[in-house]
Coordinates of C-alpha atoms and ligand atoms in Angstrom, one line a residue:
M1 CA 0.0 0.0 0.0
L2 CA 1.6 3.3 -1.1
T3 CA 0.8 6.5 0.6
V4 CA 0.0 9.5 -1.5
G5 CA -0.3 13.3 -0.8
V6 CA -2.1 15.5 -3.2
I7 CA -1.1 19.2 -3.7
G8 CA -3.7 21.4 -5.5
C9 CA -7.4 20.7 -4.9
G10 CA -9.0 23.1 -7.5
Y11 CA -10.8 21.8 -10.5
W12 CA -8.7 18.7 -11.4
G13 CA -7.1 17.7 -8.1
P14 CA -10.3 16.2 -6.6
N15 CA -10.5 13.8 -9.6
L16 CA -7.0 12.6 -8.7
I17 CA -7.8 12.3 -5.0
R18 CA -10.9 10.2 -5.8
N19 CA -9.0 7.8 -8.0
F20 CA -6.0 7.3 -5.6
V21 CA -8.5 6.9 -2.7
N22 CA -10.3 4.1 -4.6
L23 CA -7.3 2.1 -5.8
K24 CA -6.5 -1.1 -3.9
N25 CA -2.8 -0.4 -3.5
S26 CA -2.8 3.3 -2.6
R27 CA -4.3 5.6 0.0
V28 CA -4.4 9.4 0.3
T29 CA -3.5 10.6 3.8
A30 CA -3.1 14.4 3.1
C31 CA -3.9 17.1 0.7
A32 CA -2.8 20.7 0.4
D33 CA -4.2 23.9 -1.1
I34 CA -3.6 27.6 -0.5
S35 CA -7.4 28.0 -0.4
Q36 CA -8.9 27.1 2.9
E37 CA -12.3 26.9 1.2
R38 CA -11.1 24.1 -1.1
L39 CA -9.6 22.3 1.8
D40 CA -12.9 22.5 3.8
H41 CA -14.6 21.0 0.7
M42 CA -12.1 18.2 0.6
K43 CA -12.5 17.5 4.3
Q44 CA -16.3 17.3 3.8
L45 CA -15.8 14.7 1.0
Y46 CA -12.9 12.7 2.8
P47 CA -13.1 13.3 6.6
T48 CA -10.0 11.1 7.3
I49 CA -7.6 13.0 5.0
E50 CA -5.5 15.6 6.7
T51 CA -5.5 19.1 5.1
T52 CA -2.9 21.9 5.1
T53 CA -2.4 25.3 3.4
N54 CA 1.4 24.6 3.4
F55 CA 2.4 22.0 0.8
K56 CA 5.8 21.6 2.5
E57 CA 4.0 19.6 5.3
I58 CA 3.2 17.0 2.7
I59 CA 6.8 17.0 1.3
D60 CA 8.2 16.7 4.9
D61 CA 5.9 13.8 5.9
P62 CA 8.0 10.7 6.1
E63 CA 4.9 8.5 5.8
I64 CA 4.2 9.8 2.3
D65 CA 5.8 7.9 -0.6
A66 CA 4.4 9.8 -3.6
V67 CA 3.3 13.4 -4.2
V68 CA 0.6 14.3 -6.8
I69 CA 0.8 17.9 -8.1
A70 CA -2.4 19.5 -9.6
T71 CA -1.5 23.2 -9.1
P72 CA -1.2 25.9 -11.8
V73 CA 1.6 25.2 -14.3
S74 CA 3.8 28.1 -13.0
S75 CA 4.3 26.2 -9.7
H76 CA 4.9 22.7 -11.1
H77 CA 8.7 23.0 -11.2
T78 CA 9.2 24.4 -7.7
I79 CA 6.9 21.9 -6.0
A80 CA 8.1 18.9 -8.0
H81 CA 11.7 19.7 -7.3
V82 CA 11.4 19.9 -3.5
A83 CA 9.3 16.7 -3.6
I84 CA 12.0 14.8 -5.5
E85 CA 14.7 16.3 -3.2
A86 CA 12.8 14.9 -0.2
G87 CA 12.8 11.4 -1.9
K88 CA 9.2 11.3 -3.1
H89 CA 8.0 9.9 -6.4
V90 CA 6.1 12.6 -8.3
F91 CA 3.1 12.7 -10.5
V92 CA 2.8 16.2 -11.9
E93 CA -0.1 17.4 -14.0
K94 CA 0.5 18.4 -17.6
P95 CA 2.4 20.3 -18.8
L96 CA 5.4 19.2 -16.9
A97 CA 6.7 22.8 -16.3
D98 CA 6.3 26.2 -17.8
S99 CA 9.7 26.1 -19.7
V100 CA 11.9 23.6 -21.4
E101 CA 14.8 24.6 -19.0
K102 CA 12.8 23.7 -15.9
G103 CA 11.4 20.6 -17.5
T104 CA 14.8 19.4 -18.4
K105 CA 16.1 20.0 -14.8
L106 CA 13.2 18.0 -13.4
V107 CA 13.8 15.0 -15.7
E108 CA 17.6 15.0 -14.9
F109 CA 17.0 15.5 -11.2
A110 CA 14.4 12.6 -10.9
G111 CA 16.6 10.4 -13.0
G112 CA 19.7 11.1 -10.8
R113 CA 17.7 10.3 -7.7
K114 CA 16.0 7.2 -9.1
R115 CA 12.6 8.6 -8.5
I116 CA 9.5 8.0 -10.7
L117 CA 8.5 11.2 -12.5
M118 CA 5.2 10.9 -14.4
V119 CA 3.3 13.6 -16.2
G120 CA -0.5 13.7 -16.3
H121 CA -1.0 13.2 -20.0
T122 CA -4.3 11.5 -19.5
F123 CA -5.1 10.8 -23.1
V124 CA -2.4 8.2 -23.5
Y125 CA -4.4 6.1 -21.0
T126 CA -7.6 6.3 -23.0
A127 CA -9.0 3.2 -24.8
A128 CA -9.6 5.3 -28.0
V129 CA -6.0 6.6 -28.3
N130 CA -4.6 3.2 -27.6
K131 CA -6.9 1.7 -30.3
I132 CA -5.6 4.3 -32.8
K133 CA -2.0 3.5 -31.9
E134 CA -2.8 -0.2 -32.5
L135 CA -4.5 0.5 -35.9
I136 CA -1.5 2.6 -37.0
H137 CA 1.2 0.1 -36.0
S138 CA -0.7 -3.0 -37.2
G139 CA -0.6 -1.4 -40.7
D140 CA -4.4 -1.3 -41.0
L141 CA -4.4 2.3 -42.0
G142 CA -1.4 1.9 -44.3
D143 CA 1.2 4.6 -44.5
I144 CA 0.2 7.6 -42.4
Y145 CA -0.1 10.7 -44.6
Y146 CA -1.3 13.3 -42.1
I147 CA -3.2 14.0 -38.8
S148 CA -5.4 16.9 -38.1
S149 CA -6.9 17.9 -34.8
S150 CA -9.3 20.5 -33.3
R151 CA -9.6 21.2 -29.6
V152 CA -11.8 24.3 -29.4
N153 CA -14.4 25.6 -27.0
L154 CA -15.7 28.9 -25.6
G155 CA -13.1 29.4 -22.7
I156 CA -11.9 28.6 -20.2
F157 CA -9.4 31.6 -20.5
Q158 CA -6.3 30.9 -18.3
D159 CA -4.3 33.7 -16.7
D160 CA -0.8 32.2 -16.6
I161 CA -0.6 30.5 -20.0
N162 CA -1.8 30.9 -23.6
V163 CA -4.1 28.5 -25.4
V164 CA -1.2 26.6 -26.9
W165 CA 0.2 25.7 -23.4
D166 CA -3.3 25.0 -22.1
L167 CA -4.8 22.8 -24.8
A168 CA -2.1 21.6 -27.2
P169 CA -0.2 19.4 -24.7
H170 CA -3.1 17.0 -25.1
D171 CA -2.8 16.8 -28.9
I172 CA 1.0 16.8 -29.0
S173 CA 1.1 14.0 -26.4
I174 CA -1.5 12.0 -28.3
M175 CA 0.4 12.4 -31.7
N176 CA 3.8 11.6 -30.3
Y177 CA 2.3 8.5 -28.6
I178 CA 0.3 7.1 -31.5
L179 CA 3.0 7.8 -34.0
N180 CA 5.7 6.6 -31.6
S181 CA 7.7 9.6 -32.9
R182 CA 8.2 13.3 -32.3
P183 CA 8.1 16.4 -34.5
E184 CA 11.3 17.5 -36.1
A185 CA 10.0 21.1 -36.8
I186 CA 7.0 23.2 -36.0
S187 CA 5.3 26.3 -37.5
A188 CA 2.5 28.1 -35.7
I189 CA 0.4 31.2 -36.0
G190 CA -1.4 32.6 -33.0
H191 CA -3.8 35.4 -32.4
S192 CA -4.7 37.3 -29.2
Y193 CA -8.2 38.6 -29.9
I194 CA -9.4 39.1 -26.3
R195 CA -6.3 40.0 -24.2
P196 CA -3.1 41.4 -25.4
E197 CA -0.1 39.1 -25.5
I198 CA -2.0 35.9 -24.4
E199 CA -2.9 34.0 -27.6
D200 CA -6.4 32.6 -27.5
V201 CA -6.5 31.0 -30.9
A202 CA -3.6 29.1 -32.6
F203 CA -3.0 27.0 -35.7
I204 CA 0.0 24.7 -35.3
T205 CA 1.7 22.5 -38.0
L206 CA 4.0 19.8 -36.9
I207 CA 6.4 18.0 -39.2
Y208 CA 7.2 14.5 -38.2
P209 CA 9.8 12.2 -39.8
N210 CA 8.8 10.3 -43.0
S211 CA 6.8 13.2 -44.4
V212 CA 4.0 12.8 -41.8
H213 CA 2.4 16.2 -41.2
A214 CA 0.0 17.1 -38.4
N215 CA -2.1 20.1 -37.8
I216 CA -3.6 21.3 -34.5
Q217 CA -6.2 24.0 -34.0
V218 CA -6.6 25.2 -30.4
S219 CA -9.0 27.9 -29.4
W220 CA -10.8 29.4 -26.4
L221 CA -13.0 31.3 -28.9
N222 CA -15.3 28.9 -30.6
P223 CA -19.1 28.5 -30.2
N224 CA -18.8 24.7 -30.1
K225 CA -16.9 22.2 -28.0
I226 CA -14.9 20.2 -30.5
R227 CA -12.3 17.5 -29.7
K228 CA -11.8 15.8 -33.0
T229 CA -8.8 14.1 -34.6
T230 CA -8.6 12.8 -38.1
V231 CA -5.9 10.3 -39.1
V232 CA -5.5 9.8 -42.9
G233 CA -3.6 6.8 -44.1
S234 CA -2.9 5.3 -47.5
K235 CA -5.3 2.4 -46.9
K236 CA -7.9 3.7 -44.4
M237 CA -8.8 6.9 -42.6
L238 CA -10.3 7.4 -39.1
V239 CA -12.0 10.1 -37.1
Y240 CA -11.7 10.2 -33.3
D241 CA -14.4 12.3 -31.7
D242 CA -13.7 12.5 -28.0
V243 CA -17.0 14.3 -27.4
S244 CA -19.0 11.4 -28.6
S245 CA -19.8 8.9 -25.8
L246 CA -20.6 5.8 -27.8
E247 CA -18.9 6.2 -31.2
K248 CA -15.5 7.7 -30.4
I249 CA -13.7 6.2 -33.3
R250 CA -15.0 5.7 -36.9
I251 CA -12.8 3.8 -39.3
Y252 CA -13.5 4.6 -42.9
D253 CA -12.4 2.1 -45.6
K254 CA -11.9 5.0 -48.0
G255 CA -9.0 5.9 -50.1
V256 CA -7.7 7.0 -53.5
T257 CA -5.5 5.0 -55.8
V258 CA -3.7 6.0 -59.0
Q259 CA -4.4 3.6 -61.9
P260 CA -1.1 1.8 -62.5
H261 CA -1.0 2.1 -66.3
Y262 CA -1.2 5.4 -68.3
D263 CA 0.9 6.7 -71.2
T264 CA -0.3 10.3 -71.3
F265 CA -1.5 12.8 -68.7
G266 CA -4.9 12.6 -70.3
E267 CA -5.1 8.9 -69.3
F268 CA -4.0 9.6 -65.8
Q269 CA -6.9 8.4 -63.6
L270 CA -7.6 8.2 -59.9
S271 CA -10.0 5.6 -58.5
Y272 CA -11.8 6.4 -55.3
R273 CA -12.8 3.6 -52.8
Y274 CA -15.9 4.1 -50.7
G275 CA -16.0 1.1 -48.4
D276 CA -17.5 0.2 -45.1
I277 CA -17.4 2.4 -42.0
S278 CA -16.7 0.5 -38.8
I279 CA -16.9 1.6 -35.1
P280 CA -14.7 -0.4 -32.8
K281 CA -16.0 -1.3 -29.3
L282 CA -13.9 0.4 -26.7
D283 CA -13.3 -0.4 -23.0
D284 CA -15.2 2.2 -21.0
A285 CA -12.9 2.2 -17.9
E286 CA -12.1 5.7 -16.6
P287 CA -8.7 6.8 -18.1
L288 CA -7.8 8.7 -15.0
K289 CA -8.1 5.5 -13.0
I290 CA -5.8 3.6 -15.4
E291 CA -3.4 6.5 -15.2
C292 CA -3.3 6.6 -11.4
Q293 CA -3.0 2.8 -11.2
H294 CA -0.1 3.0 -13.7
F295 CA 1.7 5.5 -11.5
I296 CA 1.5 3.2 -8.5
D297 CA 2.5 0.2 -10.6
C298 CA 5.5 2.0 -11.9
I299 CA 6.7 2.9 -8.4
E300 CA 6.2 -0.7 -7.2
K301 CA 8.0 -2.3 -10.2
G302 CA 10.5 0.5 -10.8
E303 CA 9.3 0.9 -14.4
L304 CA 9.3 3.9 -16.7
P305 CA 5.8 5.4 -17.0
R306 CA 4.1 5.6 -20.4
S307 CA 3.9 9.4 -19.9
S308 CA 7.4 9.7 -18.4
G309 CA 9.2 12.9 -17.6
V310 CA 10.9 12.5 -21.0
H311 CA 7.5 12.2 -22.8
G312 CA 6.4 15.4 -20.9
L313 CA 9.7 17.1 -21.8
E314 CA 9.2 16.3 -25.5
V315 CA 5.8 17.9 -25.3
L316 CA 7.4 21.0 -23.7
L317 CA 10.0 21.2 -26.5
A318 CA 7.1 21.2 -29.1
L319 CA 5.2 23.9 -27.1
D320 CA 8.3 26.0 -26.9
A321 CA 9.0 25.7 -30.6
A322 CA 5.3 26.6 -31.3
G323 CA 5.7 29.7 -29.1
R324 CA 8.9 30.8 -30.9
S325 CA 7.3 30.2 -34.3
M326 CA 4.3 32.3 -33.3
K327 CA 6.6 35.2 -32.3
A328 CA 8.2 34.9 -35.8
Q329 CA 4.9 35.0 -37.7
G330 CA 4.9 31.2 -38.4
Q331 CA 8.5 30.7 -39.3
I332 CA 9.5 27.0 -39.2
V333 CA 11.4 26.2 -36.0
H334 CA 13.5 23.0 -35.8
I335 CA 13.6 21.1 -32.6
E336 CA 16.8 19.7 -31.0
Y337 CA 16.1 16.8 -28.6
P338 CA 18.5 16.3 -25.7
D339 CA 19.6 12.7 -25.1
L340 CA 18.0 12.0 -21.7
T341 CA 17.4 8.2 -22.0
V342 CA 20.3 7.4 -19.7
T343 CA 19.0 9.6 -16.9
E344 CA 15.6 7.7 -16.7
Ligands
NAD401 N1 -5.0 15.8 -17.3 C1 -6.1 16.6 -17.6 O1 -6.9 16.3 -18.4 C2 -6.2 17.9 -16.9 C3 -7.5 18.6 -16.9 C4 -7.5 19.8 -16.2 C5 -6.4 20.4 -15.6 N2 -5.2 19.7 -15.7 C6 -4.0 20.3 -15.1 O2 -4.1 20.3 -13.7 C7 -3.4 21.4 -13.2 C8 -4.4 22.2 -12.3 O3 -5.4 22.7 -13.1 P1 -6.9 23.1 -12.5 O4 -7.7 23.3 -13.7 O5 -7.3 22.1 -11.5 O6 -6.5 24.5 -11.9 P2 -7.3 25.2 -10.7 O7 -6.8 26.6 -10.7 O8 -8.7 24.9 -10.7 O9 -6.7 24.5 -9.4 C9 -5.4 24.7 -8.9 C10 -5.4 24.7 -7.4 O10 -4.1 24.8 -6.9 C11 -4.1 25.6 -5.7 N3 -2.7 26.1 -5.5 C12 -2.1 27.1 -6.2 N4 -0.8 27.2 -5.8 C13 -0.7 26.3 -4.7 C14 0.4 26.0 -3.8 N5 1.6 26.7 -3.9 N6 0.2 25.1 -2.9 C15 -1.0 24.4 -2.8 N7 -2.1 24.7 -3.6 C16 -1.9 25.6 -4.6 C17 -5.1 26.7 -6.0 O11 -5.6 27.3 -4.8 C18 -6.2 25.9 -6.7 O12 -7.2 25.4 -5.8 C19 -2.9 22.2 -14.4 O13 -1.6 21.8 -14.6 C20 -3.8 21.7 -15.5 O14 -3.1 21.8 -16.8 C21 -5.1 18.5 -16.3

């Protein structure tokens, strides 16, 4: 039984507390928040959990094995660093930190101290994303041409980060995971319509190896809530709609082939295939439960998490490149990946 302390009990923290409380091999003994109101609410839900406004009490508690951080992004690095220093394993919500520099330091620090560092990239624990990864790597979709994704809604406007840092971590984490790859270069255009300097709409193009292109649209300024990803392959195409409860993935047996024999351009012909549409049945387990269980299992077995510190850092490198490209009106920014495999 591992003992967990949770720091940050705002919107997302209580979901993490609920899951760690309900797992067979973990228990939550303490939670921290600077808001007494949030702590009173937590006490009402879980009377046996100790509460504190000083997160250091959790870090200093020798009974606590692992610390879960669900505070605003700007505080992730400071809290995670002192937790690792105190010998705790750390689960930090996405994104890992608010800069590549701080993210790199955390990955190196956790690696050096042999502590598990996991980032809350929840989507890599969903049945839908894992099904897409399976379909890509079994060759069912053929060669992947491109991926396009929309994650838009009206709000919620954040104060400390722009829309790219708020919403695109999900898409970048999903794309890196399903492709088992990482972008070599990025170009992005962002707009700040409502508040100066904080982009609320952005269009990001990611260039992966083997000519795979991806596009992500993120926005806090859209009348509809859309979470849709289209993967187009040479054999089949699929649409993943995360808002749909029953038909999250639709696989289209559609494609275009060039007729093999032609002598002149006039004879050049394309044939279109309009085949069946299939909807795979997906496991409906709560992804956050799988994610929390995975964190505990990785601590117990000393294994590298699926959403490891390095995975989180690769997402930060892409976010940083998107930011630099936006400042340069969409110029292509190449990404250099540090070699951190030895530190994990
Ligand atoms: N994985 C997901 O799908 C998902 C979804 C939502 C949010 N998140 C992430 O969770 C994190 C928190 O987001 P949120 O929406 O819950 O934010 P929030 O503002 O609702 O909650 C953050 C809480 O942290 C507390 N806090 C701030 N500084 C603190 C400190 N030094 N010590 C203790 N408590 C402190 C605040 O009082 C607040 O209650 C962010 O990193 C966000 O990206 C992840």
